[in-house]
Short mmCIF file of C-alpha atoms and ligand atoms in Angstrom, two decimals:
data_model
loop_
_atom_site.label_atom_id
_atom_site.label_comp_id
_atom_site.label_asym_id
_atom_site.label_seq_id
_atom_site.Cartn_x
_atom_site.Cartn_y
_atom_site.Cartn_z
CA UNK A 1 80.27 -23.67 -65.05
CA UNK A 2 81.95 -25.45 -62.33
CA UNK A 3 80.25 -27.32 -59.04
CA UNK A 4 82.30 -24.66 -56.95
CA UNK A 5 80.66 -21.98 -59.40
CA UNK A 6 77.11 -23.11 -58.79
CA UNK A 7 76.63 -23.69 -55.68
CA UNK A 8 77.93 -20.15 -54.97
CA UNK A 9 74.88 -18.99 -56.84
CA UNK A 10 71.18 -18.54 -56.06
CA UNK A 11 68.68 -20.80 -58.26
CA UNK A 12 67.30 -18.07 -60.37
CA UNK A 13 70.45 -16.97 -61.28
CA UNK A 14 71.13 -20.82 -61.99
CA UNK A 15 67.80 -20.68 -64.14
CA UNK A 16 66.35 -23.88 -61.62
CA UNK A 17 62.79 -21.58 -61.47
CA UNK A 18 60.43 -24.77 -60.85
CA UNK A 19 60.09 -28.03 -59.46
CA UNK A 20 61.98 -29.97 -62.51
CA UNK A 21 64.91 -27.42 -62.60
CA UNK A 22 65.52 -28.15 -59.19
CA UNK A 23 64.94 -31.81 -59.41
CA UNK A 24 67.60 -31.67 -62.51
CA UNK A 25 70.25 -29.63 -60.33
CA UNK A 26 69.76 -31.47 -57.47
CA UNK A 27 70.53 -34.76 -59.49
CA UNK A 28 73.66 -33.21 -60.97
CA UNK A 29 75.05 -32.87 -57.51
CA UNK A 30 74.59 -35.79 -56.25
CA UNK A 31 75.96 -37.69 -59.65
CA UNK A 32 79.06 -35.63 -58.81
CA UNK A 33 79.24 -36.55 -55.52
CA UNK A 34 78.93 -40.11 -56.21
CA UNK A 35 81.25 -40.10 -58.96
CA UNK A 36 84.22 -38.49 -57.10
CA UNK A 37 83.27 -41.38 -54.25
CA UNK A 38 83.52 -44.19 -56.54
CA UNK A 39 86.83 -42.71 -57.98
CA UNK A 40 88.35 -42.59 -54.54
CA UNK A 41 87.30 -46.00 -53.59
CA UNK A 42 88.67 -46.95 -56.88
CA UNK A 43 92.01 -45.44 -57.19
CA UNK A 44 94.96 -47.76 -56.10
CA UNK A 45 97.04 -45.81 -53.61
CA UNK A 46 99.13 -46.51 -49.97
CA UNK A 47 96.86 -46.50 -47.40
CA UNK A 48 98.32 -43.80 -46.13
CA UNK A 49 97.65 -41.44 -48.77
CA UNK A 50 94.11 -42.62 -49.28
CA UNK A 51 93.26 -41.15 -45.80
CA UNK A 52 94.51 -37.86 -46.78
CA UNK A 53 91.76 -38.28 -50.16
CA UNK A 54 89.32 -39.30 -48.12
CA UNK A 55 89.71 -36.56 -45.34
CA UNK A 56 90.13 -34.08 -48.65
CA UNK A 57 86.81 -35.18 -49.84
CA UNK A 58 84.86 -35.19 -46.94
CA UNK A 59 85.91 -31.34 -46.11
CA UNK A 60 85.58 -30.71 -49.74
CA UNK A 61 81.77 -31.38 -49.61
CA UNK A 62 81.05 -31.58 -45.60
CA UNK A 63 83.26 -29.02 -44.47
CA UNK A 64 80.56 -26.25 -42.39
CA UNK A 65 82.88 -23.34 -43.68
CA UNK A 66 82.29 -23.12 -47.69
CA UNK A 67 81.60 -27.57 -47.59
CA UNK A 68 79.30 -28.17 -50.71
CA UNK A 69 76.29 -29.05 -48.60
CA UNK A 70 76.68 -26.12 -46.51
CA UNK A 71 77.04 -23.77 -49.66
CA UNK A 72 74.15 -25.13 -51.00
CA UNK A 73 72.02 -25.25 -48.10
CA UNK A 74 73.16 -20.81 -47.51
CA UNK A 75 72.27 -20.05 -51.84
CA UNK A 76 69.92 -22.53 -52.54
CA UNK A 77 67.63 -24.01 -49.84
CA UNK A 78 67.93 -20.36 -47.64
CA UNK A 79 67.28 -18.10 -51.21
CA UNK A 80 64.96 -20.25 -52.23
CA UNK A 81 61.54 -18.54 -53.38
CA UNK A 82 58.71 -19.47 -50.93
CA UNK A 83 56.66 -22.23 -53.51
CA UNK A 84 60.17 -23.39 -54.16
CA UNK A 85 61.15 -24.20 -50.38
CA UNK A 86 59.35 -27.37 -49.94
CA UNK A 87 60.98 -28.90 -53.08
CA UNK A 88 64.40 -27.46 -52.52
CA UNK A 89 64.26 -28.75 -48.93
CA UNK A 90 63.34 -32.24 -49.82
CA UNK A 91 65.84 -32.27 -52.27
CA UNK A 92 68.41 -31.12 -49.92
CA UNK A 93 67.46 -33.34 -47.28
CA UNK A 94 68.12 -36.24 -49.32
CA UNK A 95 71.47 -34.95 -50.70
CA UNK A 96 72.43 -34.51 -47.29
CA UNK A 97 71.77 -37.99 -46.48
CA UNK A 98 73.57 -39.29 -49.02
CA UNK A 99 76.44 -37.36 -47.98
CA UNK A 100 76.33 -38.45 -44.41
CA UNK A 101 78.37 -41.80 -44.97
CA UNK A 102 81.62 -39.62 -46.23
CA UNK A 103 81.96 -38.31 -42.54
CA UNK A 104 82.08 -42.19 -41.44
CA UNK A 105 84.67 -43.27 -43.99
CA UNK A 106 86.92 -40.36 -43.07
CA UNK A 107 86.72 -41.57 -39.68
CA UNK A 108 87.14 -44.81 -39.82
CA UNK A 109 90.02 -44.87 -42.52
CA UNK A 110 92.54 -42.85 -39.95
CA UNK A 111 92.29 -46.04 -37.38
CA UNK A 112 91.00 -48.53 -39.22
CA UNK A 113 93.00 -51.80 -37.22
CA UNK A 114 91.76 -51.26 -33.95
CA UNK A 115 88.00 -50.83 -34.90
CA UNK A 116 86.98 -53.76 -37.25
CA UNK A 117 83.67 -54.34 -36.37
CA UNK A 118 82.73 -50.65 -37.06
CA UNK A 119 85.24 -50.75 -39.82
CA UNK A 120 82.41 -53.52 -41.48
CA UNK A 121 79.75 -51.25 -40.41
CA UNK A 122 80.95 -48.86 -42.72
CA UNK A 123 81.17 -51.29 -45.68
CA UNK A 124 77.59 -51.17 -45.33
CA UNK A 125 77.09 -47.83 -44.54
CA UNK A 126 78.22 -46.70 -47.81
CA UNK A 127 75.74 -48.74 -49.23
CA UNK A 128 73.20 -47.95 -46.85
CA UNK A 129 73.23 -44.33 -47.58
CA UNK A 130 70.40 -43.51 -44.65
CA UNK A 131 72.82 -44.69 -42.30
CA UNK A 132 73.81 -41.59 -40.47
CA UNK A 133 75.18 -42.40 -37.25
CA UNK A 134 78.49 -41.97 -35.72
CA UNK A 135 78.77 -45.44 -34.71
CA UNK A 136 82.34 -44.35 -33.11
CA UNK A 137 80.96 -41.83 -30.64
CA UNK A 138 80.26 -43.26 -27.18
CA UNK A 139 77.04 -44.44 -26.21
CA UNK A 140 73.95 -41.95 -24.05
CA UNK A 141 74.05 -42.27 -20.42
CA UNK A 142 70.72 -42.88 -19.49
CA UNK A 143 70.10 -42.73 -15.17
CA UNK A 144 69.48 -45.38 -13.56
CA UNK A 145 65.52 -45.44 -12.12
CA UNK A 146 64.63 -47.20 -9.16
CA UNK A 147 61.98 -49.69 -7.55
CA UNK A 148 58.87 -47.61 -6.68
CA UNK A 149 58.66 -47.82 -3.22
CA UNK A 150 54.80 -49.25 -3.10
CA UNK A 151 55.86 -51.96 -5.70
CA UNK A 152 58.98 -52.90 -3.40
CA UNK A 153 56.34 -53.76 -0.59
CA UNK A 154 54.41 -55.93 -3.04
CA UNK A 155 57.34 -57.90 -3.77
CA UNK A 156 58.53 -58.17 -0.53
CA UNK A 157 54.89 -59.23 0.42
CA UNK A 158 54.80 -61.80 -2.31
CA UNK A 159 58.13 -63.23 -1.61
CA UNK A 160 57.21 -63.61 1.79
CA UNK A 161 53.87 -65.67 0.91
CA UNK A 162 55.18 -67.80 -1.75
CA UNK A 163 57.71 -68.72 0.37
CA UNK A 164 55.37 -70.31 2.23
CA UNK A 165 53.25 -72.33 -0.81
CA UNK A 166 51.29 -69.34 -1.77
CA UNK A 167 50.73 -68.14 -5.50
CA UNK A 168 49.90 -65.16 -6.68
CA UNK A 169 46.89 -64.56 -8.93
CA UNK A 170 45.43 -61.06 -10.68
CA UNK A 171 42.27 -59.96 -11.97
CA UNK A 172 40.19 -57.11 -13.77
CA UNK A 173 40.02 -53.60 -12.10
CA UNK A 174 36.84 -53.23 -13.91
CA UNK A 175 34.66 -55.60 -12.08
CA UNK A 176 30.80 -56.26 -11.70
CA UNK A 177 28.90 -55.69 -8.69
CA UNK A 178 28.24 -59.32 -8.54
CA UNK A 179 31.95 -59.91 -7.68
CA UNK A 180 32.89 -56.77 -5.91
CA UNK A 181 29.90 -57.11 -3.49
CA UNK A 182 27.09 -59.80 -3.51
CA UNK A 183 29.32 -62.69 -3.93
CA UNK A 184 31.03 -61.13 -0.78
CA UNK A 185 27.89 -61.02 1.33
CA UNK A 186 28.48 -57.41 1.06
CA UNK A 187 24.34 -56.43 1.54
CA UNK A 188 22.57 -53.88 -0.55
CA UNK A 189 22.24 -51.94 2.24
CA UNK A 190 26.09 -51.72 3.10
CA UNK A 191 27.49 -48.00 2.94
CA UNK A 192 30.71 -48.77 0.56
CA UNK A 193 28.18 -50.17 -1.81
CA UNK A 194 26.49 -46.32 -2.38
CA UNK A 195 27.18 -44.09 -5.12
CA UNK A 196 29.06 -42.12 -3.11
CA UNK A 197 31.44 -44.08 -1.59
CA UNK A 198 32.23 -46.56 -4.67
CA UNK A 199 33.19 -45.47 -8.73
CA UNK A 200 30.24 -46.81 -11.22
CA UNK A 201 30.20 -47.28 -14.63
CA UNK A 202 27.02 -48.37 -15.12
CA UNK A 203 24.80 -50.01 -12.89
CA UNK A 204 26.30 -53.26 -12.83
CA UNK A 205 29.76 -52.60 -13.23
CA UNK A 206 32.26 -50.65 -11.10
CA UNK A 207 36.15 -50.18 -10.57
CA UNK A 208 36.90 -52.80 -7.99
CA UNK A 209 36.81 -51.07 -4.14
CA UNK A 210 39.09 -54.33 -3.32
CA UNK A 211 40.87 -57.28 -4.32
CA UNK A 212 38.84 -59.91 -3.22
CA UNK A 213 36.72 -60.48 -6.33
CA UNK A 214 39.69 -62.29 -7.92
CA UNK A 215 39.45 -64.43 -5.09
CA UNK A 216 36.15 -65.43 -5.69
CA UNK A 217 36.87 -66.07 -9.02
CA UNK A 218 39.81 -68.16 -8.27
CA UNK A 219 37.97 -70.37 -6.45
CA UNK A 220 35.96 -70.77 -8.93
CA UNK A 221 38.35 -71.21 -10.95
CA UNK A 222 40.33 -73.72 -9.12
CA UNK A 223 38.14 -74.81 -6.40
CA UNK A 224 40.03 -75.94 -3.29
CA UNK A 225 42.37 -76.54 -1.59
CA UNK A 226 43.55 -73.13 -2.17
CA UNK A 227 46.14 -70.70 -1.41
CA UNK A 228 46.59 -67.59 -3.27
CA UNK A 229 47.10 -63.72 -2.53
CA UNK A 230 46.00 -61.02 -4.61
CA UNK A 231 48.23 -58.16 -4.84
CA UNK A 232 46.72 -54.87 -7.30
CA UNK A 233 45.34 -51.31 -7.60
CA UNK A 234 41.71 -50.99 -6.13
CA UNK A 235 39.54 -47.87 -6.22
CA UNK A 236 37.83 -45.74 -3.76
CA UNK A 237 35.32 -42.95 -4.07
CA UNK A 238 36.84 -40.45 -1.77
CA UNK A 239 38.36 -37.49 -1.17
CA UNK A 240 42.42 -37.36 -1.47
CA UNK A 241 44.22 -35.92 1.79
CA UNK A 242 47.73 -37.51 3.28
CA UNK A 243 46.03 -40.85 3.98
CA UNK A 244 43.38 -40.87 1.56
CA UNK A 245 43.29 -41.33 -2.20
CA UNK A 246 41.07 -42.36 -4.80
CA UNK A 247 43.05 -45.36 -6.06
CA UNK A 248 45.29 -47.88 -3.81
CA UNK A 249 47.08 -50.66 -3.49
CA UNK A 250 45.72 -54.04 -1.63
CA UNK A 251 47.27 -57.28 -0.90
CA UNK A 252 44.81 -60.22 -0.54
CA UNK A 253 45.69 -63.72 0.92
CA UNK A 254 43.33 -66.73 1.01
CA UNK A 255 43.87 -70.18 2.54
CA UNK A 256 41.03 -72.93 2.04
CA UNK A 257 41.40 -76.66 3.06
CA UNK A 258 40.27 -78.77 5.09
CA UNK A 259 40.47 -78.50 8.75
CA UNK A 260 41.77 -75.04 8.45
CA UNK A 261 41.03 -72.92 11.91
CA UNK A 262 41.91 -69.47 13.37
CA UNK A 263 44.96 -71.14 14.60
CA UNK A 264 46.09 -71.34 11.44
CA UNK A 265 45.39 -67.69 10.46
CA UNK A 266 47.25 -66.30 13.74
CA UNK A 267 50.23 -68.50 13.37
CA UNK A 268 50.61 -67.45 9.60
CA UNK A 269 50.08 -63.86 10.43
CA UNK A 270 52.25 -63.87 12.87
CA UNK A 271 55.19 -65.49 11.31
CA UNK A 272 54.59 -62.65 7.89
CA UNK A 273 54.41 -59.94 10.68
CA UNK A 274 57.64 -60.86 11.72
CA UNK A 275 59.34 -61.03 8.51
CA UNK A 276 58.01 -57.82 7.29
CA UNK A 277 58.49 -55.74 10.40
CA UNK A 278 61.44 -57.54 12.11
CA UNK A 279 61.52 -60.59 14.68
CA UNK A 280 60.95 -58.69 17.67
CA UNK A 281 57.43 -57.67 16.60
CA UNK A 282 54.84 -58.71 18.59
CA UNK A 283 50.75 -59.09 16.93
CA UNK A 284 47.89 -58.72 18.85
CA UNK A 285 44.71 -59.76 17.25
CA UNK A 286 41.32 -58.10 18.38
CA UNK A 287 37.69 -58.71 17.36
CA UNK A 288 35.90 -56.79 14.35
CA UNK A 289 33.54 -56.91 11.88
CA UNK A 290 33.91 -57.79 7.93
CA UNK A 291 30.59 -59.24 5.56
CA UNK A 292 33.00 -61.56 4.05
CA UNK A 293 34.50 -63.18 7.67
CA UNK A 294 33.04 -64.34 10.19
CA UNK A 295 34.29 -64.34 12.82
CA UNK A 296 36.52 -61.19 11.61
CA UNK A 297 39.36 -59.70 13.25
CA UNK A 298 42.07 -56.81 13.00
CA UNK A 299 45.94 -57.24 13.35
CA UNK A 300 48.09 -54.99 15.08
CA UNK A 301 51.62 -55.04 15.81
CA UNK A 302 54.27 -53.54 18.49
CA UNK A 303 55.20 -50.19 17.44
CA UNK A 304 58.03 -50.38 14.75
CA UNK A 305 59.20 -46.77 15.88
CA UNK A 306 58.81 -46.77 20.17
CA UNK A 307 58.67 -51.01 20.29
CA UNK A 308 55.57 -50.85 22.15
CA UNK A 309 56.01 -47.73 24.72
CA UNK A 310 53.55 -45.37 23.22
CA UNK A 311 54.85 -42.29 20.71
CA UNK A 312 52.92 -40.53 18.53
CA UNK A 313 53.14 -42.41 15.72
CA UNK A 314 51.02 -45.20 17.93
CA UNK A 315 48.85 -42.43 19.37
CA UNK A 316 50.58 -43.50 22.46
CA UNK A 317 48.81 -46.90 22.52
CA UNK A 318 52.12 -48.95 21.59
CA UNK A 319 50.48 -50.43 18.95
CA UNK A 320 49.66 -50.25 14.66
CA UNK A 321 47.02 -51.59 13.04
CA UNK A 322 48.33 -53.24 10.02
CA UNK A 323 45.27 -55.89 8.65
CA UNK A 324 41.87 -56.83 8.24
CA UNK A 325 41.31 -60.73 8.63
CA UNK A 326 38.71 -63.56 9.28
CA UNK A 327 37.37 -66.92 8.93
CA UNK A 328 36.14 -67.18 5.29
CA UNK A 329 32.00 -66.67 5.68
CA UNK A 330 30.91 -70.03 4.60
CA UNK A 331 28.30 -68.17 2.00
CA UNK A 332 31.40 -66.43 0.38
CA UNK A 333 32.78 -70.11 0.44
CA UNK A 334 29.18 -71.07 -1.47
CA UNK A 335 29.72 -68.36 -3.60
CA UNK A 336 32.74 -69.75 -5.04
CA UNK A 337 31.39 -72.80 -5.19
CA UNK A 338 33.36 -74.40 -2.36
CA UNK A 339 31.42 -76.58 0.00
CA UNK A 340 31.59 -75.19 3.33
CA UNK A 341 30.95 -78.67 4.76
CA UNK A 342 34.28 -80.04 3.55
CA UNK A 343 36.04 -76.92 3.80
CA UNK A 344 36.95 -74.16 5.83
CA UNK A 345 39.55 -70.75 5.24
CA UNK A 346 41.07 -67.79 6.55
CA UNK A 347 41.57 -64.35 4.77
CA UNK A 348 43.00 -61.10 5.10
CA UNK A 349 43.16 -57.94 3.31
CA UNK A 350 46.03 -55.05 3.92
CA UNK A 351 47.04 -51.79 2.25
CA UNK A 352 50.27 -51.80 0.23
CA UNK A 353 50.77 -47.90 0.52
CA UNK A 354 50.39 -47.59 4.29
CA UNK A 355 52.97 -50.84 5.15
CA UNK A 356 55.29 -48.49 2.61
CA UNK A 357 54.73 -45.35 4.62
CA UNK A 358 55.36 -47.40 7.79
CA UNK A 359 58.32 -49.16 6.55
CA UNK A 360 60.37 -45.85 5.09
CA UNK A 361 58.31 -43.24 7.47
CA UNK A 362 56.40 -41.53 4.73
CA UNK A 363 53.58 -39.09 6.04
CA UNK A 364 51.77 -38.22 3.08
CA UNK A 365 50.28 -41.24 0.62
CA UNK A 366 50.05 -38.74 -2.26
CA UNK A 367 53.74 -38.73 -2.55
CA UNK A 368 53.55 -41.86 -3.94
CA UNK A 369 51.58 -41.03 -6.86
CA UNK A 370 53.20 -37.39 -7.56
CA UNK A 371 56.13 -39.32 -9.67
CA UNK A 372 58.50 -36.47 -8.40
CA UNK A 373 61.96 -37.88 -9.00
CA UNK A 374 63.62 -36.39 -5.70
CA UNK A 375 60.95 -38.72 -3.62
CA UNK A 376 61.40 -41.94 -5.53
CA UNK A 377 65.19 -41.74 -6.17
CA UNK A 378 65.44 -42.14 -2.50
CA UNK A 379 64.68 -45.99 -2.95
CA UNK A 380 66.87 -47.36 -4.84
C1 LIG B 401 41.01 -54.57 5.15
C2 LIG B 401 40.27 -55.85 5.35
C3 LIG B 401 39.98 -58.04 4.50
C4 LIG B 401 39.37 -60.08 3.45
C5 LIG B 401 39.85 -58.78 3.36
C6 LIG B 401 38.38 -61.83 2.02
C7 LIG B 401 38.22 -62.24 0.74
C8 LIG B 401 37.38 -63.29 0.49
C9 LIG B 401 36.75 -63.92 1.51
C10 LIG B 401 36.95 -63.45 2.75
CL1 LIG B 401 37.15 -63.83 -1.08
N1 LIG B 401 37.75 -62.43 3.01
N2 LIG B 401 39.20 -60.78 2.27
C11 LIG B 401 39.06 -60.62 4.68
C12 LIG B 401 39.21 -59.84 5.81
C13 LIG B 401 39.68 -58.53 5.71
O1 LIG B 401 40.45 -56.75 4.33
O2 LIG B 401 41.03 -53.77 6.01
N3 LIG B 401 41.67 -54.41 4.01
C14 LIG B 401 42.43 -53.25 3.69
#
């Protein structure tokens, strides 16, 4: 019986009733495929005419219409009995594979001068029988993504501070109380310390409600002089409406040296202001109250949208807070083991999501955590 002849039978007529009779069958194919491949590569012929064998031999056993594979895959894998299936389909899996390389040669042999590189590819892809890629076809086009618009502030914020002699340092979101409040001066009595206001994991260990524990452990780290900021996700016990949401993103800064004053804070602050918001932005700095600074303050600037004449974005007072800030307490400073007899610092602390809402008037902080493609494509 011919090839042509079997494979236009089922495998009980064939006799192939269990897993060796297939095995055997399965073999006999593929030896004939092989062989008539070696023949072709062997046989001396013009180039010309060995494109035509090629082409002959790849429809011969590839073709989808009454192809080898394809007859084999409708009367044997389809007709197979169930407990045959898994066997038959293994076996036709593999034959397939082997096959795969044909399509390639066929390909390559009708322009073979203009696409040497591939042309060596398929050397080895007749070898490499797994090798089933059209390495002529053109390449996926994958889209393009873009900068999320919260990490665009960070950079812009770091740039802006290492600029000026800043570096930028990261820690654990997992932190311990010790770090996230006592070191801070934060008392037990303070409200973002209760259960309900902060995320516990155990007693003694929390996800971070800010960034300034790295801060403290920088300076321990590198004692002083020091000037760092501390950009990263903190975490907030609360409930999520369009400017709330459970997790955040903070930008720290730290200066300590010595001689360092609340001059030095304003005119810093100032000068970052302005190259964040624009040059004709005006700060106004007004007293408050942090555990960490003392004394503490709050930075606002001239309204980016009405320059200072009241709108509602400003709630008609012509100006936006944008920071916390303060002279470093000098038992944080103790904390960190920093003397504060030789040295003084400033701080602040902003929020990355609400400089990105001001910056690209965005009313809603959830859409930056909704990953919906038609929000974030707009910033690229
Ligand atoms: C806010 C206020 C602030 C700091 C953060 C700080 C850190 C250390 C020592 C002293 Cl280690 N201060 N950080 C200071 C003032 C304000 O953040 O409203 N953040 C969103």
């Amino acid at each position: 019986m011919t090839l042509e002849e079997k494979v236009g039978k089922t495998l009980s007529e064939l006799g192939a009733t269990d897993t060796q009779g297939v095995e055997s069958l399965f073999a006999e194919v593929r030896a004939a495929m092989e062989s008539e491949r070696q023949e072709l590569v062997s046989c001396e012929v013009e180039k010309e005419e060995h494109g035509k064998l090629c082409r002959a031999l790849r429809d011969r056993w590839l073709a989808r219409k009454n192809g080898i594979i394809s007859l084999i895959d409708e009367n044997w894998l389809k007709k197979a009995p169930k407990e045959l299936k898994p066997v038959v389909g293994r076996q036709f899996n593999e034959l397939r594979q082997a096959a795969a390389p044909m399509e390639l040669e066929e390909l390559l042999r009708a322009v073979p001068r203009k696409i040497t590189l591939a042309a060596s590819i398929a050397a080895t892809a007749s070898v490499r029988a797994d090798l089933t890629s059209d390495l002529t076809l053109p390449g996926y086009r994958r889209p393009l993504g873009s900068i999320h618009p919260v990490t665009r502030v960070l950079r812009e914020i770091e740039e802006i501070f290492l600029g000026l002699g800043f570096t930028i340092e990261i820690g654990p979101e997992v932190e311990s109380v010790y770090y996230n409040f006592d070191a801070l001066n934060i008392p037990e009595t303070h409200p973002s310390r209760d259960d309900w206001d902060t995320l516990y994991i155990d007693s003694k260990t929390l996800l971070r409600t800010h960034t300034s524990p790295v801060q403290i452990r920088s300076m321990e780290k590198y004692g002083a002089p020091l000037y760092i900021i501390v950009p990263g996700k903190v975490y907030r016990h609360d409930n999520p409406d369009s400017s709330h949401a459970t997790m955040f993103h903070q930008i720290e800064g730290l200066a300590v040296d010595k001689d360092i004053t609340f001059a030095d804070l304003k005119g810093t602050l100032d000068f970052f202001a302005k190259k964040f918001f624009g040059e004709r932005v005006r700060t106004r700095f007004s007293p408050s109250f942090f555990p960490f600074t003392e004394p503490s303050g709050e930075v606002s600037i001239s309204c980016v949208i009405c320059d200072g004449q009241g709108c509602r974005t400003c709630k008609e007072s012509g100006w936006l807070e944008v920071m916390g800030c303060g002279m470093v307490h000098p038992e944080v400073l103790r904390h960190g083991g920093i003397d504060p007899e030789q040295y003084t610092g400033w701080a602040f602390g902003l929020g990355a999501e609400r400089y990105a809402m001001m910056k690209y008037g965005i009313n809603d902080i959830q859409l930056f955590y909704q990953s919906d493609v038609r929000f974030l494509e707009q910033f690229s």
